[in-house]
CSV table of C-alpha atoms and ligand atoms in Angstrom, one decimal:
chain,number,residue,atom,x,y,z
A,103,MET,CA,127.7,3.4,12.7
A,104,LYS,CA,125.4,0.8,14.3
A,105,VAL,CA,125.1,0.8,18.0
A,106,LYS,CA,127.1,-2.2,19.0
A,107,LEU,CA,130.1,-3.9,17.5
A,108,GLN,CA,130.2,-7.7,17.7
A,109,VAL,CA,132.9,-10.0,16.6
A,110,MET,CA,131.5,-13.4,15.7
A,111,LYS,CA,133.6,-16.5,15.1
A,112,PHE,CA,132.3,-19.7,13.5
A,113,GLY,CA,134.3,-22.9,14.0
A,114,GLY,CA,134.9,-25.7,11.6
A,115,THR,CA,131.7,-27.6,12.3
A,116,SER,CA,129.6,-24.4,12.1
A,117,VAL,CA,130.9,-24.1,8.5
A,118,GLY,CA,131.3,-27.8,7.8
A,119,ASP,CA,129.0,-28.0,4.7
A,120,ALA,CA,126.7,-25.9,2.6
A,121,PHE,CA,123.8,-26.5,5.1
A,122,CYS,CA,125.9,-25.3,8.1
A,123,ILE,CA,127.2,-22.3,6.1
A,124,ALA,CA,123.7,-21.3,5.2
A,125,ARG,CA,122.7,-21.4,8.9
A,126,THR,CA,125.8,-19.4,9.8
A,127,ALA,CA,125.0,-16.8,7.1
A,128,GLN,CA,121.5,-16.4,8.6
A,129,ILE,CA,122.9,-15.9,12.1
A,130,VAL,CA,125.2,-13.2,10.7
A,131,ALA,CA,122.6,-11.5,8.6
A,132,LYS,CA,120.2,-11.3,11.6
A,133,ALA,CA,122.9,-9.9,13.9
A,134,ALA,CA,124.1,-7.4,11.2
A,135,ARG,CA,120.6,-5.9,11.0
A,136,GLU,CA,121.0,-4.5,14.5
A,137,ASN,CA,124.8,-4.4,15.1
A,138,GLY,CA,128.1,-3.8,13.4
A,139,CYS,CA,129.5,-7.3,12.8
A,140,VAL,CA,132.9,-8.7,12.0
A,141,VAL,CA,132.9,-12.4,11.2
A,142,VAL,CA,135.9,-14.7,11.8
A,143,VAL,CA,135.8,-18.1,10.2
A,144,SER,CA,137.6,-21.4,10.5
A,145,ALA,CA,138.3,-23.8,7.6
A,146,MET,CA,135.5,-26.2,6.9
A,147,SER,CA,135.6,-29.0,9.4
A,148,GLY,CA,138.5,-31.5,8.8
A,149,VAL,CA,140.1,-29.4,6.1
A,150,THR,CA,143.1,-28.2,8.1
A,151,ASN,CA,143.9,-31.8,9.0
A,152,ARG,CA,143.7,-32.8,5.3
A,153,LEU,CA,146.0,-30.0,4.3
A,154,ILE,CA,148.6,-31.0,6.9
A,155,GLU,CA,148.4,-34.5,5.6
A,156,ALA,CA,148.9,-33.2,2.0
A,157,ALA,CA,152.0,-31.3,3.2
A,158,LYS,CA,153.4,-34.4,4.9
A,159,ASN,CA,152.8,-36.5,1.8
A,160,ALA,CA,154.6,-34.0,-0.3
A,161,GLN,CA,157.5,-34.0,2.1
A,162,THR,CA,157.8,-37.8,2.1
A,163,ALA,CA,157.9,-37.9,-1.7
A,164,LYS,CA,154.3,-38.8,-2.2
A,165,PRO,CA,153.2,-35.8,-4.3
A,166,PRO,CA,150.4,-37.7,-6.1
A,167,GLU,CA,148.7,-38.3,-2.7
A,168,ALA,CA,149.0,-34.6,-1.9
A,169,ARG,CA,147.5,-33.7,-5.3
A,170,VAL,CA,144.6,-36.1,-4.6
A,171,ILE,CA,143.9,-34.3,-1.3
A,172,LEU,CA,143.9,-30.9,-2.9
A,173,GLU,CA,141.6,-32.1,-5.7
A,174,ALA,CA,139.2,-33.5,-3.1
A,175,LEU,CA,139.2,-30.2,-1.3
A,176,LYS,CA,138.6,-28.3,-4.5
A,177,ASN,CA,135.5,-30.5,-5.1
A,178,GLN,CA,134.3,-30.1,-1.6
A,179,HIS,CA,134.4,-26.3,-1.8
A,180,GLU,CA,132.9,-26.3,-5.3
A,181,ALA,CA,130.0,-28.5,-4.2
A,182,ALA,CA,129.3,-26.1,-1.3
A,183,LEU,CA,129.6,-23.1,-3.6
A,184,VAL,CA,127.0,-24.6,-6.0
A,185,ARG,CA,124.6,-25.4,-3.2
A,186,LEU,CA,124.9,-22.0,-1.6
A,187,ILE,CA,124.9,-19.6,-4.5
A,188,ASP,CA,122.2,-19.7,-7.1
A,189,SER,CA,123.5,-17.3,-9.7
A,190,GLU,CA,126.1,-18.6,-12.1
A,191,GLU,CA,127.5,-15.1,-12.4
A,192,GLU,CA,128.1,-14.8,-8.7
A,193,ARG,CA,129.7,-18.3,-8.6
A,194,GLY,CA,132.0,-17.1,-11.4
A,195,ARG,CA,133.1,-14.3,-9.2
A,196,ILE,CA,134.1,-16.6,-6.3
A,197,ARG,CA,135.6,-19.5,-8.2
A,198,PRO,CA,138.8,-17.6,-9.3
A,199,LYS,CA,139.5,-16.6,-5.7
A,200,MET,CA,139.3,-20.2,-4.6
A,201,GLU,CA,141.3,-21.5,-7.6
A,202,GLU,CA,144.0,-19.0,-6.8
A,203,VAL,CA,144.3,-20.4,-3.3
A,204,LEU,CA,144.3,-24.0,-4.5
A,205,ALA,CA,146.9,-23.2,-7.2
A,206,GLU,CA,149.1,-21.8,-4.4
A,207,GLY,CA,148.6,-25.0,-2.5
A,208,ARG,CA,149.7,-27.1,-5.4
A,209,ARG,CA,152.8,-25.0,-5.9
A,210,LEU,CA,153.7,-25.2,-2.2
A,211,CYS,CA,153.2,-29.0,-2.2
A,212,GLU,CA,155.3,-29.3,-5.4
A,213,GLY,CA,158.1,-27.2,-3.9
A,214,THR,CA,158.0,-29.3,-0.7
A,215,ALA,CA,158.2,-32.5,-2.7
A,216,LEU,CA,161.1,-31.2,-4.7
A,217,LEU,CA,163.1,-30.3,-1.7
A,218,ARG,CA,161.8,-33.3,0.4
A,219,GLU,CA,161.7,-30.7,3.2
A,220,LEU,CA,158.7,-29.2,4.9
A,221,THR,CA,159.8,-26.0,6.6
A,222,PRO,CA,157.6,-24.6,9.4
A,223,ARG,CA,157.0,-21.6,7.1
A,224,ALA,CA,155.7,-23.9,4.2
A,225,LEU,CA,153.6,-25.9,6.7
A,226,ASP,CA,152.0,-22.7,7.9
A,227,ALA,CA,151.3,-21.6,4.3
A,228,ILE,CA,149.8,-24.9,3.4
A,229,SER,CA,147.7,-25.2,6.6
A,230,SER,CA,146.3,-21.7,6.1
A,231,LEU,CA,144.6,-22.6,2.8
A,232,GLY,CA,141.5,-23.9,4.5
A,233,GLU,CA,140.5,-20.6,6.0
A,234,ARG,CA,141.5,-18.8,2.8
A,235,LEU,CA,139.1,-21.1,0.9
A,236,SER,CA,136.2,-20.9,3.4
A,237,ALA,CA,136.2,-17.1,3.9
A,238,PRO,CA,135.1,-16.1,0.3
A,239,LEU,CA,132.5,-18.9,0.3
A,240,ILE,CA,131.0,-17.7,3.6
A,241,ALA,CA,131.1,-14.0,2.5
A,242,ALA,CA,129.2,-15.0,-0.6
A,243,ALA,CA,126.6,-16.9,1.5
A,244,ILE,CA,126.1,-13.8,3.7
A,245,ASN,CA,125.7,-11.7,0.5
A,246,GLU,CA,123.1,-14.2,-0.6
A,247,GLU,CA,121.1,-13.4,2.6
A,248,GLY,CA,121.0,-9.8,1.4
A,249,THR,CA,123.7,-8.5,3.7
A,250,ALA,CA,126.8,-6.9,2.1
A,251,SER,CA,129.9,-8.9,3.0
A,252,GLN,CA,133.5,-9.1,2.0
A,253,ALA,CA,136.2,-11.7,2.6
A,254,ILE,CA,139.4,-10.4,4.1
A,255,GLU,CA,142.7,-12.2,4.7
A,256,ALA,CA,143.9,-11.8,8.3
A,257,THR,CA,147.4,-11.4,6.9
A,258,GLU,CA,146.3,-7.8,6.3
A,259,LEU,CA,145.2,-7.4,9.9
A,260,ILE,CA,146.9,-9.6,12.5
A,261,VAL,CA,150.6,-8.9,13.0
A,262,THR,CA,152.8,-11.5,14.7
A,263,ASP,CA,156.4,-12.5,15.2
A,264,ALA,CA,157.9,-15.2,12.9
A,265,PHE,CA,157.4,-18.2,15.2
A,266,HIS,CA,155.7,-20.5,12.7
A,267,GLY,CA,153.1,-22.9,14.0
A,268,GLY,CA,152.2,-20.7,17.1
A,269,ALA,CA,153.2,-17.1,16.4
A,270,GLU,CA,153.1,-14.4,19.1
A,271,LEU,CA,150.8,-11.4,18.6
A,272,GLN,CA,152.0,-7.9,18.2
A,273,MET,CA,149.0,-6.0,19.4
A,274,GLU,CA,149.8,-2.4,18.7
A,275,LEU,CA,150.5,-3.0,15.0
A,276,THR,CA,147.5,-5.3,14.8
A,277,ARG,CA,145.3,-2.6,16.3
A,278,GLU,CA,146.5,-0.1,13.8
A,279,LYS,CA,146.0,-2.4,10.8
A,280,SER,CA,142.6,-3.8,11.9
A,281,GLN,CA,141.1,-0.4,12.6
A,282,GLY,CA,142.5,1.0,9.3
A,283,ARG,CA,141.2,-1.9,7.2
A,284,LEU,CA,137.9,-2.8,8.9
A,285,ARG,CA,136.5,0.4,10.2
A,286,PRO,CA,135.8,1.8,6.7
A,287,LEU,CA,134.0,-1.4,5.7
A,288,LEU,CA,131.9,-1.3,8.9
A,289,GLU,CA,131.0,2.3,8.3
A,290,LYS,CA,129.6,1.3,4.9
A,291,GLY,CA,127.5,-1.5,6.5
A,292,ILE,CA,129.7,-4.2,5.0
A,293,VAL,CA,130.3,-7.4,7.1
A,294,PRO,CA,134.0,-8.3,6.9
A,295,VAL,CA,134.6,-12.1,6.9
A,296,VAL,CA,138.1,-12.6,8.2
A,297,THR,CA,140.2,-15.8,7.9
A,298,GLY,CA,140.7,-17.2,11.4
A,299,PHE,CA,143.9,-18.9,12.5
A,300,ILE,CA,146.4,-16.8,10.5
A,301,GLY,CA,148.4,-13.7,10.7
A,302,ALA,CA,151.5,-12.3,9.1
A,303,THR,CA,154.8,-10.8,10.3
A,304,ALA,CA,155.3,-7.1,9.9
A,305,GLU,CA,157.2,-8.0,6.6
A,306,GLY,CA,154.1,-9.8,5.4
A,307,GLN,CA,155.2,-13.4,5.8
A,308,LEU,CA,152.2,-15.6,6.6
A,309,THR,CA,152.1,-17.2,10.1
A,310,THR,CA,149.6,-19.3,12.1
A,311,LEU,CA,148.4,-18.9,15.6
A,312,GLY,CA,148.5,-22.6,16.5
A,313,ARG,CA,145.9,-25.3,16.0
A,314,GLY,CA,142.4,-24.2,17.0
A,315,GLY,CA,143.6,-20.6,16.8
A,316,SER,CA,140.5,-19.1,15.2
A,317,ASP,CA,139.1,-18.5,18.6
A,318,TYR,CA,142.1,-16.4,19.4
A,319,SER,CA,141.8,-14.5,16.1
A,320,ALA,CA,138.3,-13.5,17.2
A,321,THR,CA,139.3,-12.1,20.5
A,322,ILE,CA,142.4,-10.4,19.0
A,323,LEU,CA,140.1,-8.5,16.6
A,324,GLY,CA,137.6,-7.9,19.4
A,325,ALA,CA,140.3,-6.1,21.4
A,326,ALA,CA,141.8,-4.4,18.4
A,327,LEU,CA,138.4,-2.9,17.4
A,328,ASP,CA,137.2,-2.2,20.9
A,329,ALA,CA,134.2,-4.5,20.2
A,330,ASP,CA,131.3,-4.7,22.7
A,331,GLU,CA,131.4,-8.4,22.7
A,332,VAL,CA,132.9,-11.5,21.0
A,333,ILE,CA,130.7,-14.5,20.2
A,334,ILE,CA,132.3,-17.8,19.6
A,335,TRP,CA,129.8,-20.0,17.7
A,336,THR,CA,130.5,-23.7,18.0
A,337,ASP,CA,128.9,-27.1,18.1
A,338,VAL,CA,128.0,-27.3,21.8
A,339,ASP,CA,125.8,-25.2,24.0
A,340,GLY,CA,128.6,-23.3,25.7
A,341,VAL,CA,131.4,-24.0,28.2
A,342,MET,CA,130.3,-27.2,29.9
A,343,THR,CA,131.2,-28.8,33.2
A,344,ALA,CA,133.4,-31.3,31.3
A,345,ASP,CA,133.9,-32.4,27.7
A,346,PRO,CA,130.6,-33.8,26.7
A,347,ARG,CA,132.3,-36.4,24.5
A,348,LEU,CA,133.9,-37.9,27.6
A,349,VAL,CA,131.3,-37.1,30.3
A,350,PRO,CA,127.8,-37.4,28.8
A,351,GLU,CA,126.2,-35.9,31.9
A,352,ALA,CA,128.1,-32.6,31.5
A,353,ARG,CA,126.0,-29.5,31.7
A,354,THR,CA,126.3,-26.0,30.2
A,355,ILE,CA,127.7,-23.3,32.6
A,356,PRO,CA,125.6,-20.1,32.1
A,357,VAL,CA,128.3,-17.7,33.4
A,358,ILE,CA,132.0,-18.3,34.1
A,359,SER,CA,134.9,-16.0,34.9
A,360,TYR,CA,137.8,-15.2,32.6
A,361,ARG,CA,140.1,-16.9,35.0
A,362,GLU,CA,138.1,-20.1,35.2
A,363,ALA,CA,137.6,-20.2,31.4
A,364,ALA,CA,141.3,-19.6,30.9
A,365,GLU,CA,142.2,-22.4,33.2
A,366,LEU,CA,139.9,-24.7,31.4
A,367,ALA,CA,141.2,-23.7,28.0
A,368,TYR,CA,144.8,-24.0,29.2
A,369,PHE,CA,144.2,-27.5,30.4
A,370,GLY,CA,142.7,-28.8,27.3
A,371,ALA,CA,139.0,-27.8,27.0
A,372,LYS,CA,139.0,-27.7,23.3
A,373,VAL,CA,136.0,-25.4,23.2
A,374,LEU,CA,138.5,-22.5,23.6
A,375,HIS,CA,142.0,-22.1,22.3
A,376,PRO,CA,144.3,-21.6,25.3
A,377,LYS,CA,145.2,-18.0,24.4
A,378,THR,CA,141.6,-16.9,23.6
A,379,LEU,CA,141.0,-14.8,26.6
A,380,ASN,CA,144.3,-13.0,26.8
A,381,PRO,CA,143.4,-10.1,24.5
A,382,VAL,CA,140.0,-9.3,26.0
A,383,VAL,CA,140.7,-9.5,29.8
A,384,GLN,CA,142.1,-6.1,30.2
A,385,ALA,CA,139.3,-4.3,28.4
A,386,ALA,CA,136.8,-6.7,30.0
A,387,ILE,CA,135.1,-7.4,26.7
A,388,PRO,CA,132.6,-10.2,27.4
A,389,VAL,CA,132.9,-13.4,25.4
A,390,TRP,CA,130.0,-15.7,24.6
A,391,ILE,CA,130.2,-19.3,23.6
A,392,ARG,CA,127.1,-20.3,21.7
A,393,ASN,CA,125.8,-23.2,19.6
A,394,SER,CA,125.4,-22.4,15.9
A,395,PHE,CA,123.2,-25.5,15.6
A,396,ALA,CA,120.8,-24.1,18.3
A,397,PRO,CA,121.1,-20.3,18.1
A,398,GLU,CA,118.0,-19.9,20.3
A,399,ARG,CA,119.9,-21.2,23.3
A,400,PRO,CA,121.7,-18.6,25.4
A,401,GLY,CA,125.1,-20.3,25.7
A,402,THR,CA,127.8,-19.3,28.2
A,403,LYS,CA,128.9,-15.8,29.1
A,404,ILE,CA,132.5,-15.3,30.1
A,405,THR,CA,132.9,-12.2,32.3
A,406,VAL,CA,135.2,-10.7,34.9
A,407,GLU,CA,133.3,-11.8,37.9
A,408,GLY,CA,131.8,-15.1,36.6
A,409,ARG,CA,129.2,-16.3,39.2
A,410,SER,CA,129.9,-18.0,42.4
A,411,ILE,CA,128.5,-21.4,43.1
A,412,GLY,CA,128.2,-23.3,46.3
A,413,GLY,CA,130.5,-26.3,45.9
A,414,GLY,CA,133.5,-24.4,44.6
A,415,VAL,CA,134.3,-26.7,41.7
A,416,LYS,CA,132.9,-25.4,38.5
A,417,ALA,CA,134.3,-27.7,35.8
A,418,LEU,CA,136.8,-30.4,34.9
A,419,THR,CA,139.1,-30.8,32.0
A,420,ALA,CA,141.7,-33.2,30.7
A,421,ILE,CA,144.6,-32.7,28.4
A,422,ARG,CA,145.8,-35.9,26.7
A,423,ASP,CA,148.4,-35.0,24.1
A,424,VAL,CA,151.1,-34.4,26.7
A,425,THR,CA,154.4,-35.9,27.7
A,426,LEU,CA,155.9,-36.2,31.2
A,427,ILE,CA,159.6,-35.4,31.1
A,428,SER,CA,161.7,-36.3,34.1
A,429,VAL,CA,165.3,-35.2,34.8
A,430,GLY,CA,166.8,-37.0,37.7
A,431,GLY,CA,168.9,-39.5,39.7
A,432,PRO,CA,170.3,-39.4,43.2
A,433,GLY,CA,173.3,-37.3,41.9
A,434,ILE,CA,171.3,-34.2,41.1
A,435,VAL,CA,171.0,-33.2,44.7
A,436,GLY,CA,174.6,-31.9,44.6
A,437,LEU,CA,174.3,-30.3,41.2
A,438,PRO,CA,173.9,-26.5,41.3
A,439,ASP,CA,171.1,-25.0,39.3
A,440,VAL,CA,169.5,-28.1,37.8
A,441,VAL,CA,166.1,-26.5,38.0
A,442,GLY,CA,167.4,-23.3,36.4
A,443,ARG,CA,169.1,-25.1,33.6
A,444,THR,CA,166.2,-27.4,32.9
A,445,PHE,CA,163.8,-24.5,32.5
A,446,SER,CA,166.0,-22.2,30.6
A,447,THR,CA,166.4,-25.1,28.2
A,448,THR,CA,162.6,-25.5,27.8
A,449,ALA,CA,162.3,-21.8,27.3
A,450,GLU,CA,165.0,-21.9,24.6
A,451,VAL,CA,163.1,-24.4,22.6
A,452,ARG,CA,159.8,-22.5,23.3
A,453,ALA,CA,158.2,-25.6,24.9
A,454,ASN,CA,155.0,-24.8,26.7
A,455,VAL,CA,155.4,-26.2,30.3
A,456,LEU,CA,152.0,-27.2,31.6
A,457,LEU,CA,152.8,-28.5,35.0
A,458,ILE,CA,155.8,-28.8,37.2
A,459,SER,CA,156.4,-31.2,40.1
A,460,GLN,CA,159.4,-31.7,42.2
A,461,SER,CA,159.9,-33.7,45.3
A,462,SER,CA,161.8,-32.0,48.2
A,463,SER,CA,164.6,-34.5,48.0
A,464,GLN,CA,165.3,-33.1,44.6
A,465,ASN,CA,165.9,-36.6,43.1
A,466,ASP,CA,163.7,-35.9,40.3
A,467,ILE,CA,162.3,-32.9,38.5
A,468,CYS,CA,159.3,-33.7,36.4
A,469,PHE,CA,157.3,-31.5,34.2
A,470,ILE,CA,154.8,-31.8,31.4
A,471,VAL,CA,154.9,-30.4,27.9
A,472,SER,CA,152.6,-30.7,24.9
A,473,ALA,CA,153.4,-33.9,23.0
A,474,ALA,CA,154.3,-31.7,20.0
A,475,ASP,CA,157.1,-30.1,22.0
A,476,ALA,CA,158.4,-33.3,23.7
A,477,LYS,CA,161.0,-34.5,21.2
A,478,ARG,CA,162.8,-31.2,20.8
A,479,THR,CA,162.7,-30.6,24.6
A,480,VAL,CA,164.3,-34.0,25.4
A,481,GLU,CA,166.9,-33.5,22.8
A,482,ALA,CA,167.8,-30.1,24.1
A,483,LEU,CA,167.9,-31.3,27.7
A,484,ARG,CA,170.2,-34.2,26.7
A,485,GLN,CA,172.5,-31.7,25.1
A,486,GLU,CA,172.4,-29.3,28.1
A,487,PHE,CA,173.2,-32.2,30.5
A,488,GLU,CA,175.6,-34.1,28.3
A,489,GLN,CA,178.5,-33.9,30.7
A,490,ASP,CA,176.4,-34.6,33.7
A,491,LEU,CA,174.9,-37.7,32.1
A,492,ALA,CA,178.4,-38.9,31.2
A,493,HIS,CA,179.5,-38.5,34.8
A,494,HIS,CA,176.2,-40.0,36.1
A,495,ASN,CA,175.4,-36.8,38.0
A,496,VAL,CA,172.2,-36.9,36.1
A,497,GLU,CA,171.1,-40.5,35.7
A,498,HIS,CA,168.2,-40.1,33.4
A,499,ILE,CA,166.2,-37.9,31.1
A,500,THR,CA,163.0,-39.7,30.3
A,501,ALA,CA,159.8,-39.1,28.5
A,502,ASP,CA,156.5,-40.8,29.1
A,503,SER,CA,153.6,-40.0,26.8
A,504,ASN,CA,151.1,-42.4,28.2
A,505,ILE,CA,149.9,-39.8,30.7
A,506,ALA,CA,147.3,-37.1,30.9
A,507,ILE,CA,146.6,-34.1,33.1
A,508,VAL,CA,143.2,-33.7,34.7
A,509,ALA,CA,142.3,-30.3,36.1
A,510,VAL,CA,139.6,-29.4,38.6
A,511,VAL,CA,138.7,-25.7,38.1
A,512,GLY,CA,136.7,-23.2,40.1
A,513,GLU,CA,137.5,-19.7,41.5
A,514,ASN,CA,135.5,-20.5,44.7
A,515,MET,CA,137.8,-23.4,45.5
A,516,ARG,CA,139.9,-20.8,47.2
A,517,GLY,CA,138.8,-21.0,50.8
A,518,THR,CA,136.8,-24.2,50.3
A,519,PRO,CA,138.7,-26.8,52.2
A,520,GLY,CA,138.7,-30.5,51.4
A,521,ILE,CA,138.5,-30.3,47.6
A,522,ALA,CA,141.8,-32.1,47.0
A,523,GLY,CA,140.9,-34.7,49.6
A,524,LYS,CA,137.5,-35.3,48.1
A,525,THR,CA,139.0,-35.6,44.6
A,526,PHE,CA,141.8,-38.0,45.6
A,527,ASN,CA,139.5,-40.1,47.8
A,528,ALA,CA,137.1,-40.6,44.9
A,529,LEU,CA,139.9,-41.5,42.5
A,530,GLY,CA,141.4,-43.9,45.0
A,531,ARG,CA,138.1,-45.7,45.3
A,532,GLU,CA,138.1,-46.2,41.6
A,533,GLY,CA,141.7,-47.4,41.5
A,534,VAL,CA,143.0,-44.4,39.6
A,535,ASN,CA,146.7,-44.0,40.3
A,536,ILE,CA,148.0,-40.4,40.7
A,537,ILE,CA,151.4,-39.8,39.4
A,538,ALA,CA,151.9,-36.1,40.3
A,539,ILE,CA,149.9,-33.3,41.7
A,540,ALA,CA,150.0,-29.5,41.3
A,541,GLN,CA,147.9,-26.7,42.7
A,542,GLY,CA,148.4,-23.1,41.7
A,543,SER,CA,148.6,-20.5,44.4
A,544,SER,CA,145.6,-18.9,43.0
A,545,GLU,CA,143.7,-22.0,44.1
A,546,SER,CA,141.4,-21.9,41.2
A,547,ASN,CA,142.9,-25.1,39.8
A,548,ILE,CA,144.1,-28.4,41.2
A,549,SER,CA,145.7,-30.5,38.5
A,550,PHE,CA,147.0,-34.1,38.7
A,551,VAL,CA,148.7,-36.4,36.4
A,552,ILE,CA,147.3,-39.9,35.7
A,553,GLU,CA,147.7,-42.7,33.2
A,554,GLU,CA,146.1,-41.7,29.9
A,555,LYS,CA,143.8,-44.8,29.9
A,556,ALA,CA,142.3,-43.7,33.2
A,557,VAL,CA,141.1,-40.3,31.9
A,558,LYS,CA,137.5,-41.1,31.3
A,559,THR,CA,137.1,-42.9,34.7
A,560,ALA,CA,138.8,-40.0,36.5
A,561,LEU,CA,136.5,-37.4,34.8
A,562,MET,CA,133.3,-39.3,35.3
A,563,THR,CA,134.1,-40.0,39.0
A,564,THR,CA,135.2,-36.5,39.9
A,565,HIS,CA,132.2,-35.0,38.0
A,566,ARG,CA,129.8,-37.2,40.0
A,567,GLU,CA,131.7,-36.6,43.3
A,568,PHE,CA,131.2,-32.8,43.0
A,569,GLY,CA,127.6,-33.1,41.8
A,570,LEU,CA,128.4,-31.3,38.6
A,571,ASP,CA,125.8,-33.3,36.8
A,572,ALA,CA,123.1,-31.9,39.1
A,573,ALA,CA,124.2,-28.7,40.7
A,574,PRO,CA,123.0,-25.4,39.3
A,575,SER,CA,126.2,-23.9,37.9
B,857,ADP,P1,135.1,-25.4,16.7
B,857,ADP,O1,135.3,-26.2,15.5
B,857,ADP,O2,133.8,-24.7,16.8
B,857,ADP,O3,136.3,-24.5,17.0
B,857,ADP,P2,136.0,-27.3,18.6
B,857,ADP,O4,135.9,-28.7,18.2
B,857,ADP,O5,137.4,-26.7,18.5
B,857,ADP,O6,134.9,-26.4,17.9
B,857,ADP,O7,135.5,-27.2,20.1
B,857,ADP,C1,134.2,-27.6,20.5
B,857,ADP,C2,134.4,-29.0,21.2
B,857,ADP,O8,135.1,-28.8,22.4
B,857,ADP,C3,133.1,-29.6,21.6
B,857,ADP,O9,132.5,-30.3,20.6
B,857,ADP,C4,133.5,-30.5,22.8
B,857,ADP,O10,133.6,-31.8,22.5
B,857,ADP,C5,134.9,-30.0,23.2
B,857,ADP,N1,135.0,-29.6,24.6
B,857,ADP,C6,136.0,-30.0,25.4
B,857,ADP,N2,135.8,-29.6,26.7
B,857,ADP,C7,134.6,-28.8,26.7
B,857,ADP,C8,133.9,-28.1,27.7
B,857,ADP,N3,134.4,-28.0,28.9
B,857,ADP,N4,132.8,-27.5,27.3
B,857,ADP,C9,132.4,-27.6,26.0
B,857,ADP,N5,133.0,-28.3,25.0
B,857,ADP,C10,134.1,-28.9,25.3
B,858,LIG,N1,141.4,-24.5,11.1
B,858,LIG,C1,142.3,-24.4,12.2
B,858,LIG,C2,142.5,-25.7,12.9
B,858,LIG,O1,141.9,-26.7,12.5
B,858,LIG,C3,142.0,-23.3,13.2
B,858,LIG,C4,140.6,-23.4,13.9
B,858,LIG,O2,139.8,-24.2,13.4
B,858,LIG,O3,140.5,-22.8,14.9
B,858,LIG,O4,143.3,-25.8,13.7
B,859,MG,MG1,138.1,-24.9,17.9
């Protein structure tokens, strides 16, 4: 056994074309010379979106469009295969694996078109095809670098419940399966290349961990294998003080705590899937975020302690695909248990509640859920409060999707007075209207709700106000 075990995850852009895959394979081959390495891969960039589009086309009786998408994906992977692998014999070994996955995709789309129904289970099966196509390709590219490698489907390793589209992990079974399947390969010096994003129920039914879930797959395997570290290779230099696409002055944060990184992930920093840190916190396995396009740069290290900084605020984030739901009317003051009923309803439909705000007069309870959860939440609430709506005890149940949450994050905000004041002053100066505010009792996060169109201004202003563009983080 090599000294250290690393789990390395490469996101969509890091495996976006043959050129990127070749660079990824070099990073892996170099690491595998010194350490034991398990690789987790995403689908090639954009592929999951295309697959979901194909599934929706099939559902809406447009099977030719779905077929065109699958054909384009076949060509894209074939082109990458030809560029990456010199030997025709080796290509001939990979092609049937990819063809098998594509044929399954065609059958799934045909079935969906026939039934005109896209079940969550079928959608999971179709959206998983991208990872199932990229893994054999990337394993072949690593072999090409002279490092033995083998593609493995995560359905053999990661065990979940049957909640399609965002399945819950079953760690004990996952641990057993992952150790049993991957340890023998590692002992032989083979680098397993595991499909990110997917798992399976104990009965073997394929599930997905939610969009962007390959980060989570990596930390799940890191914890299951007692790895020494997890490295998430992406297209930016690490966790930054804000999304660089919205705030060009954003800087890389060299060290950040689990708690801070988790808050950022939870509130929309796309660089990490919201659940990424859950599996590794207990065992304190460090997680690195690094740039596969600039592997010489150190990136961000996520650890238990993080590192304290003067100002208290470490980073900002915004989450846009959200909906503000409000249940209210003057009559709700007299109604027993409105809060309880509201949130047992959200729990029943498994809506992820991101923020809650309630005025003391109890005229209105408002909370925010992901846009994807909004429709079923409102429907379930209308059902729950049907009688109360009819008798006007509850006047309205409304949904507003033109909003966003901005979160100001930093563990040292605890005990640093004036952060909320400073934030809201700055936003007031810029004319950004604040719709609701929440601060967790941990005081490592202040979040507020604003109109969606004000997100960029709010982030730029707050970033400048706290000197995040200049301060050493
Ligand atoms: P991958 O395909 O590697 O999983 P993602 O696109 O999911 O990559 O995540 C990386 C992107 O996250 C970056 O390109 C960046 O635009 C975005 N991002 C949002 N917030 C942050 C942040 N605080 N730090 C770094 N990147 C961020
Ligand atoms: N390919 C999946 C997605 O696009 C998972 C991931 O990239 O992390 O959501
Ligand atoms: Mg991602």
